[in-house]
mmCIF file of C-alpha atoms in Angstrom:
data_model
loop_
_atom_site.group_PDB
_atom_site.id
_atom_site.type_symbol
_atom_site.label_atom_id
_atom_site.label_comp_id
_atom_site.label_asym_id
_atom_site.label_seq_id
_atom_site.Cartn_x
_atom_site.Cartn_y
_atom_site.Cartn_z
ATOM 1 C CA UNK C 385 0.000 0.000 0.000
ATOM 2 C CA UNK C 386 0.992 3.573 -0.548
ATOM 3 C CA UNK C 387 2.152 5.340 2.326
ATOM 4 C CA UNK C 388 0.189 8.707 1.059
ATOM 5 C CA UNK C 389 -2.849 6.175 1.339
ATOM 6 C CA UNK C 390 -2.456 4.720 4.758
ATOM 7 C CA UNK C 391 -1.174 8.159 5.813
ATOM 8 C CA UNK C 392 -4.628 9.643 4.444
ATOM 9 C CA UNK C 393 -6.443 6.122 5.693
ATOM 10 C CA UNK C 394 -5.103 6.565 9.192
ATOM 11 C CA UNK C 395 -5.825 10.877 9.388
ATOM 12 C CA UNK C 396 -9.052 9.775 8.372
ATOM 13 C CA UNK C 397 -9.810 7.554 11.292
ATOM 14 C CA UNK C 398 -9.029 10.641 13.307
ATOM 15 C CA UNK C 399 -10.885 12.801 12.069
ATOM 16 C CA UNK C 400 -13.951 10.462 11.605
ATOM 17 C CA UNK C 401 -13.720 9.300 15.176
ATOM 18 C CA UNK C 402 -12.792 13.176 16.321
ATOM 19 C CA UNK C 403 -16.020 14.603 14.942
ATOM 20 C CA UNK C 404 -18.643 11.576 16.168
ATOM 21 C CA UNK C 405 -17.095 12.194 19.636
ATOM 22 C CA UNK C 406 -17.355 15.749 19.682
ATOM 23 C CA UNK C 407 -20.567 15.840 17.776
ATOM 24 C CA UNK C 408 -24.339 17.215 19.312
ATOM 25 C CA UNK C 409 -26.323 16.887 16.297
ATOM 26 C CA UNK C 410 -27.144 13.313 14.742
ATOM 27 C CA UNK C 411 -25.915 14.353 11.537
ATOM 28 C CA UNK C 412 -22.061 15.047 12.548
ATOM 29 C CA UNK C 413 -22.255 12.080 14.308
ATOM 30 C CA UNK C 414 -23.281 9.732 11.558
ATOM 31 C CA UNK C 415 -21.180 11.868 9.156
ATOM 32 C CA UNK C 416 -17.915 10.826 11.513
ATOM 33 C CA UNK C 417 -19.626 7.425 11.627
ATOM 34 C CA UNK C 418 -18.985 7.354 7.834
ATOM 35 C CA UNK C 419 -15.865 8.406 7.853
ATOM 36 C CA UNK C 420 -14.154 5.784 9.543
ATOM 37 C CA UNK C 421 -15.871 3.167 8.021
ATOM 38 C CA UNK C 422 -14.896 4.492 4.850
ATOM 39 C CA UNK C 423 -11.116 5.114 5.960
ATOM 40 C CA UNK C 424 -10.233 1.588 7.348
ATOM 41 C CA UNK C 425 -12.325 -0.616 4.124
ATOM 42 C CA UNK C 426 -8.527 0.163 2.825
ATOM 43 C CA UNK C 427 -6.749 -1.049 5.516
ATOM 44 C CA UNK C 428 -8.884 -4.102 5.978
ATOM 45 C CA UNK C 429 -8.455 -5.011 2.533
ATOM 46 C CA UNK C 430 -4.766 -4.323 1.522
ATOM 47 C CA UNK C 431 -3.917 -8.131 0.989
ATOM 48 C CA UNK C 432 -5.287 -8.660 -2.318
ATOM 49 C CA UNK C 433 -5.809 -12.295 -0.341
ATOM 50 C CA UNK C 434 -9.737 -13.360 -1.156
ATOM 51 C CA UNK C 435 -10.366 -13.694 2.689
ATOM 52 C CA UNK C 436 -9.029 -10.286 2.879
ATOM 53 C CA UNK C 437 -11.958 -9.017 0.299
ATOM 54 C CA UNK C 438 -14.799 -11.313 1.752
ATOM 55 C CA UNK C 439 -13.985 -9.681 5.337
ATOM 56 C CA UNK C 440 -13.920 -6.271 3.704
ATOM 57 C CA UNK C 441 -17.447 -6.703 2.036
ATOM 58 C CA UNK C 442 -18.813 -7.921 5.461
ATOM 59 C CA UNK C 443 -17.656 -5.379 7.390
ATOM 60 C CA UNK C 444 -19.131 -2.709 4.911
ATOM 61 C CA UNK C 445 -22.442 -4.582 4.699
ATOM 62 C CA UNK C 446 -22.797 -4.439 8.275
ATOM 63 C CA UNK C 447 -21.518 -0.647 8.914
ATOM 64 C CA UNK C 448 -23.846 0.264 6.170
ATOM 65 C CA UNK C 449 -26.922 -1.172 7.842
ATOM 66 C CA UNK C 450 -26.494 -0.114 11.180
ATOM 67 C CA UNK C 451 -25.690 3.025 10.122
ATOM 68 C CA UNK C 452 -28.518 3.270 8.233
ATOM 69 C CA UNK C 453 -30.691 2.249 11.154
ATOM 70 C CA UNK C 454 -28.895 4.868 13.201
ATOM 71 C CA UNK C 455 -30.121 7.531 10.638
ATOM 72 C CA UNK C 456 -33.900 6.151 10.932
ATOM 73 C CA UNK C 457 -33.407 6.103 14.170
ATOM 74 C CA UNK C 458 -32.089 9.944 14.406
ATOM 75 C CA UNK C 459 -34.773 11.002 11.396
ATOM 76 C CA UNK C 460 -37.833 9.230 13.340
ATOM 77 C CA UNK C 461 -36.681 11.124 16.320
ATOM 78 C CA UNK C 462 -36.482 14.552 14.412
ATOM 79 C CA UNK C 463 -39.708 14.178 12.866
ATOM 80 C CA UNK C 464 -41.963 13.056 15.777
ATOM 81 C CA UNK C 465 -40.029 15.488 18.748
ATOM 82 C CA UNK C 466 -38.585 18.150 16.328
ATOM 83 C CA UNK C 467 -34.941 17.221 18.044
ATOM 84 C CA UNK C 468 -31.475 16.927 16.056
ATOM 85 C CA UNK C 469 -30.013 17.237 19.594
ATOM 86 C CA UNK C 470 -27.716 13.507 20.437
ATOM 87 C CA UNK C 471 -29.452 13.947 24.107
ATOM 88 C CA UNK C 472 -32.901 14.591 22.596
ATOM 89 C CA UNK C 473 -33.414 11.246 21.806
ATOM 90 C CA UNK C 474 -37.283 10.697 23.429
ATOM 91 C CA UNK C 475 -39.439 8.339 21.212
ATOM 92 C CA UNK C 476 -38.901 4.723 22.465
ATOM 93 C CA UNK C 477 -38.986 3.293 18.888
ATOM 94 C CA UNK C 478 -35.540 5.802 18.265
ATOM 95 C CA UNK C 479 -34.244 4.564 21.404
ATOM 96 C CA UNK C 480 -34.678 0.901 20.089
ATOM 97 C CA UNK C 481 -33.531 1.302 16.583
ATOM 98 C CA UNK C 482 -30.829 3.430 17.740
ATOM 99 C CA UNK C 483 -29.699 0.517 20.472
ATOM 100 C CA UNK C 484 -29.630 -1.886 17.397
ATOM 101 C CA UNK C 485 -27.556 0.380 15.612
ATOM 102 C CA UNK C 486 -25.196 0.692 17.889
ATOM 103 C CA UNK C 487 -24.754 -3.439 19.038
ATOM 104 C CA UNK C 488 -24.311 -4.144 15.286
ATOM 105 C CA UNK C 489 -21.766 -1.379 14.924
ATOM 106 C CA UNK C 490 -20.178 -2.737 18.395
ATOM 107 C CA UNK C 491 -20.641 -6.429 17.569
ATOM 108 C CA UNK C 492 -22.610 -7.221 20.645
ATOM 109 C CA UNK C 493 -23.746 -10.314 21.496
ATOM 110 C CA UNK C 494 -26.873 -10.447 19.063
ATOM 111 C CA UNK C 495 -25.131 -9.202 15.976
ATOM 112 C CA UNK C 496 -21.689 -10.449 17.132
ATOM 113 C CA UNK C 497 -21.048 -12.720 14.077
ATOM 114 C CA UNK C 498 -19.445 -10.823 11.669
ATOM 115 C CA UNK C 499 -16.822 -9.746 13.889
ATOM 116 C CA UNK C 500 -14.920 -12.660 14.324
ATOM 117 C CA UNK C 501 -14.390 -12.730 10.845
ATOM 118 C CA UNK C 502 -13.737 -10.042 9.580
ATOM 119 C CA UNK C 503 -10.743 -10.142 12.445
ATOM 120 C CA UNK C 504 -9.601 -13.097 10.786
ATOM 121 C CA UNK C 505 -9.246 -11.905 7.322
ATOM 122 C CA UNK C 506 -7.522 -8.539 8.556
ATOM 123 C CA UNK C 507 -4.035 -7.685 9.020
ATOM 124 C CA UNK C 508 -2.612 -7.443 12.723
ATOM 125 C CA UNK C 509 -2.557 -3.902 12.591
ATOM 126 C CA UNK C 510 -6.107 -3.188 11.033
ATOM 127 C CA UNK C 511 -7.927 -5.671 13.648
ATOM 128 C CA UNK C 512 -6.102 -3.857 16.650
ATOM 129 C CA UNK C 513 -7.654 -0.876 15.059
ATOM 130 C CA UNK C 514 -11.056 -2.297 14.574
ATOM 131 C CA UNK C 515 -11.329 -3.833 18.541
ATOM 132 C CA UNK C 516 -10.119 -0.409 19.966
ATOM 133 C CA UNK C 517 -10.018 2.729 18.066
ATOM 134 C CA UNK C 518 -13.177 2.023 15.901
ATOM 135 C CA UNK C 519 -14.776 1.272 19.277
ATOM 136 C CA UNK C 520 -14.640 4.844 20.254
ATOM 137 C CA UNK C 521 -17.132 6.437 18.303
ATOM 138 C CA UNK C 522 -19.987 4.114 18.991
ATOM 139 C CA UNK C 523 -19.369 3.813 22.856
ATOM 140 C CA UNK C 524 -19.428 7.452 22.777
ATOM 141 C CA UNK C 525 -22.839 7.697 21.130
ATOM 142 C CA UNK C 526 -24.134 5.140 23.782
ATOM 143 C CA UNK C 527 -23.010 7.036 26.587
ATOM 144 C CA UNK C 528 -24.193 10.555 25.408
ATOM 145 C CA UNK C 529 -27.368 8.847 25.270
ATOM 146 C CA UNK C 530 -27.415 6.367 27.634
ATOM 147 C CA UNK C 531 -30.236 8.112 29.899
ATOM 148 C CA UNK C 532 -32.500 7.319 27.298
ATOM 149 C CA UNK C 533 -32.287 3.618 25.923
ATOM 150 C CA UNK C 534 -34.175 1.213 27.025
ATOM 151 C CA UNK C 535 -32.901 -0.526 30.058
ATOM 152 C CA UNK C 536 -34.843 -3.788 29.311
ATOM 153 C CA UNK C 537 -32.999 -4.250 26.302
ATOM 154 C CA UNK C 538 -29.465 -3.331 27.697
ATOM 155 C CA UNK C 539 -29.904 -5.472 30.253
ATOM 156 C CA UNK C 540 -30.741 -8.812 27.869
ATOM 157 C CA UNK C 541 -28.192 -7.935 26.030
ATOM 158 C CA UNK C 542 -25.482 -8.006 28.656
ATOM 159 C CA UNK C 543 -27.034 -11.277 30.086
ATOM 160 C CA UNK C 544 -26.639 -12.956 26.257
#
């Protein structure tokens, strides 16, 4: 790989994870969200090995759709309470999509199966990055609105 590409690849995983962390508004956050998914598909994938490729196209398929689901969530939340706000998050169907979002993006227990895979077909490097530093961002977004989820759920999830 380039090192102008991992340079820009890594800078990019800054930045994504430095604007979901510092972000109020469900928009930045998804944006940053974005970002890093989109900066470390490189770095997952830079052994043109066909594992290599197969854990790059699950990893996007799953960012993709919780992401998505963390944009309902956000948009559902906007339209029925008129909030944008990350600790304006009222309506419980928002505060259950937006709890699915976040275990797939996590890999918690019920939509832990793609991680261990996708570990497998990365380099050493890239899967420290993906069980620490891409961890960041989505822990974040479950804290800032941790007042809000719904417990019930939390709770089977950390029994599972």
């Amino acid at each position: 790989m380039n090192p102008h590409t991992k340079l820009i690849s890594y800078l990019s995983l800054l930045l994504g994870t430095t604007i979901t962390i510092s972000s109020n508004h469900w928009m930045m956050a998804w944006t940053g969200l974005e970002i890093n998914t989109l900066a470390i598909i490189p770095l997952i994938s830079k052994s043109h090995h066909p594992r290599a490729i197969e854990a790059t196209i699950k990893y996007f398929l799953v960012q993709a759709t919780a992401s998505t689901l963390m944009l309902f969530s956000s948009m559902t939340n906007a339209w029925l309470t008129g909030q944008w706000d990350i600790t304006q998050l009222t309506h419980p169907t928002s505060c259950l999509l937006l709890t699915t979002a976040i275990a797939m993006k996590l890999g918690l227990v019920p939509f832990h199966f793609w991680f261990p895979e996708v570990l497998q077909g990365s380099p050493m490097i890239t899967a420290l990055l993906l069980t620490t530093m891409m961890k960041f961002p989505p822990i974040t977004i479950l804290f800032m609105t941790s007042h809000t989820l719904n417990p019930t759920l939390l709770t089977s999830m950390a029994i599972a």
